[in-house]
Amino acid sequence: MVDVLLGLQWGDEGKGKIADFLTPKYDVVARFQGGPNAGHSLEINGKRHVLNTLPSGIFHENCINIIGNGVVLDPVRFMEEIDRTVEAGGFVEQNLRISYKAHLILPTHKILDAASEAAKGEAKIGSTLRGIGPTYRDKIGRSGLRIGEIFSKDFILKYKQSKERSLALIDHYGFTDFDLDAMEEEFFGAVERLRKYQFVNSEYLVNQYITDNKNILAEGAQGSMLDIDFGSYPFVTSSNTTAGGVCTGLGIAPRHIENVIGIFKAYCTRVGSGPFPTELDNQQGQDLRDKGSEYGATTGRPRRCGWIDLVALKYAIMLSGVNKLCMMKSDVLSGFDTVDAGVAYLVDGNRSTEVGFDYSGSVNAEFVSKPGWKEDITAIQDYDVLPDTVKDYITFLESQLDTGINIISVGPGRTQTIERNI
Ligand code: GDP
Ligand code: IMO
Ligand code: MG
């Protein structure tokens, strides 16, 4: 049985926390897209730990963690991540499996990311500069390097060919602010270390697990509004962050997918450029940022904050067939007089309840206002004990989204998680 866990907004919804929380129910956790642009926070022994490429089941001894073919992997950052994770008690050597078909992020991909963003000036995407876009571009352009190549005798030759192609583009951008020799030294050092891990044809492995009736959790990175096809293009990432990505990024057929668990914050954030119709560019936005510690887990950048956007959430639920919801960071809303929710868009003065083609910086939202709550809810373990105002907000969201909210998160810790059987 395969369940899918997806972020429904612009990323950073709390996927890491919930994947780690749910892992005891699964034999396998697998990543299917994205790469070190992701930053998934888990609380391990009271300390925050951030994962970038490793799946969030890595701290559970009895769970196999797979990096699927749809992922892009930077050996340099990956080895640093492995060292941090082993030190924190993660079961990397025993439990990690890496697809031979995942694509390699090369030093020149990272330089190209920086060059392309610099050239865009004001119109920049706000990329994490981890080389994601250029690596997926080479993959789709059929000139990428898959990780299995590190075992091939032609690896250096193929590396050099790819590097030369990228250098021509970097030259075209007129970008010179990099030290390729130093980057290459790090890269080849990390590749050397990478070889000792367990590489697999992950599509066969995953399907064998399905045949053996194992439970698999496919862990998404980023969020639905960053999807390359359906997100706020061009202010998106370069992979399919919606449910379709599971099929192509792991080799899982659609009929094997049972539950699609969608994760959203009780409000909304975005890091990087692009439209954000419910953004609060005022003191309330700053209050959300302060109370929610809304600074990027990967880059440390301040996240833009705003009220929940129900138009975008409904769209994300529709695209992925979400049948279970987790509402995160509900505790952060304590103390606001009212809690607002965007229920429609105003595009050039026209009201719309769809995320249309013309979704751009000029979209504003129409709001519905709900009473806020003052109580500290971070220690509550039982749904019935939540203040009525919180329960009313949940009921309102469920009726708007036509989907039940099964998990309510009231803090970053594993135990700060209220489960409801609905
Ligand atoms: P991800 O990328 O979706 O895994 O999310 P991030 O880890 O980038 O960002 C979520 C942040 O919120 C992390 O710092 C988490 O520790 C924290 N977090 C998760 N759930 C809650 C919650 O219910 N309340 C609060 N206050 N923080 C939370
Ligand atoms: P997790 O998995 C939030 C954003 C970047 C930028 C855009 C493109 O932690 O939720 P990229 O580096 O992919 O070319 O950047 O996407 N972005 C994220 N925002 N959370 C993420 O991952 C993100 N990964 C990419 O800020 O706007
Ligand atoms: Mg994150």
GROMACS .gro file of N, CA and C in nm, residues 10-15 36-42 48-52 77 84 126-128 130 226 265 267 269-272 288-290 292-305 329:
model
  147
   10TRP      N    1   0.310   2.674  -0.053
   10TRP     CA    2   0.437   2.704  -0.122
   10TRP      C    3   0.556   2.643  -0.050
   11GLY      N    4   0.538   2.526   0.009
   11GLY     CA    5   0.647   2.460   0.079
   11GLY      C    6   0.652   2.499   0.226
   12ASP      N    7   0.736   2.428   0.301
   12ASP     CA    8   0.759   2.455   0.444
   12ASP      C    9   0.633   2.440   0.528
   13GLU      N   10   0.544   2.353   0.488
   13GLU     CA   11   0.418   2.336   0.562
   13GLU      C   12   0.438   2.257   0.691
   14GLY      N   13   0.547   2.179   0.697
   14GLY     CA   14   0.570   2.093   0.813
   14GLY      C   15   0.572   1.946   0.772
   15LYS      N   16   0.610   1.921   0.646
   15LYS     CA   17   0.612   1.783   0.593
   15LYS      C   18   0.706   1.694   0.674
   36PRO      N   19   1.817   1.924  -0.272
   36PRO     CA   20   1.856   2.001  -0.153
   36PRO      C   21   1.798   2.142  -0.147
   37ASN      N   22   1.703   2.173  -0.236
   37ASN     CA   23   1.624   2.296  -0.217
   37ASN      C   24   1.528   2.276  -0.099
   38ALA      N   25   1.497   2.150  -0.069
   38ALA     CA   26   1.407   2.119   0.042
   38ALA      C   27   1.480   2.134   0.175
   39GLY      N   28   1.405   2.170   0.277
   39GLY     CA   29   1.457   2.172   0.414
   39GLY      C   30   1.345   2.123   0.503
   40HIS      N   31   1.354   1.999   0.547
   40HIS     CA   32   1.246   1.938   0.626
   40HIS      C   33   1.291   1.926   0.771
   41SER      N   34   1.222   1.998   0.861
   41SER     CA   35   1.264   1.999   1.002
   41SER      C   36   1.195   1.890   1.081
   42LEU      N   37   1.275   1.822   1.163
   42LEU     CA   38   1.223   1.718   1.253
   42LEU      C   39   1.273   1.754   1.392
   48ARG      N   40   1.620   2.042   1.698
   48ARG     CA   41   1.573   2.052   1.560
   48ARG      C   42   1.679   1.995   1.466
   49HIS      N   43   1.636   1.911   1.373
   49HIS     CA   44   1.727   1.856   1.274
   49HIS      C   45   1.666   1.880   1.136
   50VAL      N   46   1.748   1.930   1.043
   50VAL     CA   47   1.695   1.961   0.910
   50VAL      C   48   1.748   1.861   0.807
   51LEU      N   49   1.656   1.801   0.733
   51LEU     CA   50   1.692   1.709   0.625
   51LEU      C   51   1.670   1.778   0.491
   52ASN      N   52   1.759   1.754   0.396
   52ASN     CA   53   1.744   1.817   0.264
   52ASN      C   54   1.712   1.714   0.155
   77ARG      N   55   2.663   1.847  -0.072
   77ARG     CA   56   2.567   1.875   0.035
   77ARG      C   57   2.517   1.745   0.099
   84ARG      N   58   2.588   1.494   0.946
   84ARG     CA   59   2.505   1.556   1.052
   84ARG      C   60   2.403   1.456   1.104
  126GLY      N   61   1.402   3.378  -0.708
  126GLY     CA   62   1.427   3.361  -0.564
  126GLY      C   63   1.467   3.217  -0.536
  127SER      N   64   1.535   3.157  -0.634
  127SER     CA   65   1.579   3.017  -0.623
  127SER      C   66   1.668   2.998  -0.499
  128THR      N   67   1.669   2.875  -0.450
  128THR     CA   68   1.757   2.844  -0.335
  128THR      C   69   1.904   2.835  -0.379
  130ARG      N   70   2.055   2.601  -0.535
  130ARG     CA   71   2.113   2.469  -0.513
  130ARG      C   72   2.137   2.395  -0.644
  226LEU      N   73   0.421   2.529  -0.603
  226LEU     CA   74   0.553   2.540  -0.666
  226LEU      C   75   0.569   2.435  -0.776
  265LYS      N   76  -0.036   2.487   0.642
  265LYS     CA   77  -0.030   2.569   0.763
  265LYS      C   78  -0.166   2.632   0.787
  267TYR      N   79  -0.213   2.917   0.839
  267TYR     CA   80  -0.205   3.043   0.765
  267TYR      C   81  -0.126   3.011   0.638
  269THR      N   82   0.261   3.077   0.401
  269THR     CA   83   0.390   3.145   0.382
  269THR      C   84   0.444   3.114   0.243
  270ARG      N   85   0.538   3.196   0.203
  270ARG     CA   86   0.607   3.173   0.076
  270ARG      C   87   0.746   3.233   0.088
  271VAL      N   88   0.846   3.164   0.035
  271VAL     CA   89   0.981   3.221   0.032
  271VAL      C   90   1.022   3.231  -0.115
  272GLY      N   91   1.081   3.343  -0.152
  272GLY     CA   92   1.110   3.364  -0.293
  272GLY      C   93   1.005   3.455  -0.356
  288LEU      N   94   0.310   3.713   1.243
  288LEU     CA   95   0.309   3.571   1.203
  288LEU      C   96   0.452   3.520   1.188
  289ARG      N   97   0.536   3.604   1.125
  289ARG     CA   98   0.676   3.564   1.102
  289ARG      C   99   0.748   3.543   1.236
  290ASP      N  100   0.725   3.635   1.330
  290ASP     CA  101   0.793   3.625   1.459
  290ASP      C  102   0.741   3.505   1.539
  292GLY      N  103   0.578   3.243   1.438
  292GLY     CA  104   0.595   3.114   1.370
  292GLY      C  105   0.740   3.085   1.335
  293SER      N  106   0.834   3.171   1.376
  293SER     CA  107   0.976   3.158   1.338
  293SER      C  108   0.987   3.129   1.189
  294GLU      N  109   0.926   3.216   1.111
  294GLU     CA  110   0.918   3.189   0.967
  294GLU      C  111   1.043   3.238   0.893
  295TYR      N  112   1.148   3.158   0.909
  295TYR     CA  113   1.275   3.182   0.838
  295TYR      C  114   1.316   3.049   0.776
  296GLY      N  115   1.361   3.051   0.650
  296GLY     CA  116   1.387   2.929   0.574
  296GLY      C  117   1.477   2.830   0.646
  297ALA      N  118   1.438   2.701   0.644
  297ALA     CA  119   1.517   2.596   0.708
  297ALA      C  120   1.645   2.569   0.630
  298THR      N  121   1.646   2.600   0.499
  298THR     CA  122   1.763   2.573   0.415
  298THR      C  123   1.847   2.698   0.398
  299THR      N  124   1.782   2.811   0.375
  299THR     CA  125   1.857   2.931   0.337
  299THR      C  126   1.853   3.039   0.445
  300GLY      N  127   1.767   3.023   0.546
  300GLY     CA  128   1.757   3.125   0.652
  300GLY      C  129   1.683   3.251   0.608
  301ARG      N  130   1.630   3.253   0.485
  301ARG     CA  131   1.562   3.374   0.436
  301ARG      C  132   1.430   3.394   0.511
  302PRO      N  133   1.392   3.522   0.540
  302PRO     CA  134   1.261   3.545   0.601
  302PRO      C  135   1.151   3.499   0.505
  303ARG      N  136   1.052   3.428   0.558
  303ARG     CA  137   0.942   3.385   0.472
  303ARG      C  138   0.835   3.494   0.468
  304ARG      N  139   0.775   3.515   0.352
  304ARG     CA  140   0.660   3.606   0.341
  304ARG      C  141   0.542   3.537   0.408
  305CYS      N  142   0.460   3.613   0.481
  305CYS     CA  143   0.350   3.553   0.557
  305CYS      C  144   0.216   3.615   0.521
  329LYS      N  145   0.089   2.422   1.263
  329LYS     CA  146   0.120   2.552   1.325
  329LYS      C  147  -0.004   2.627   1.373
   0.00000   0.00000   0.00000
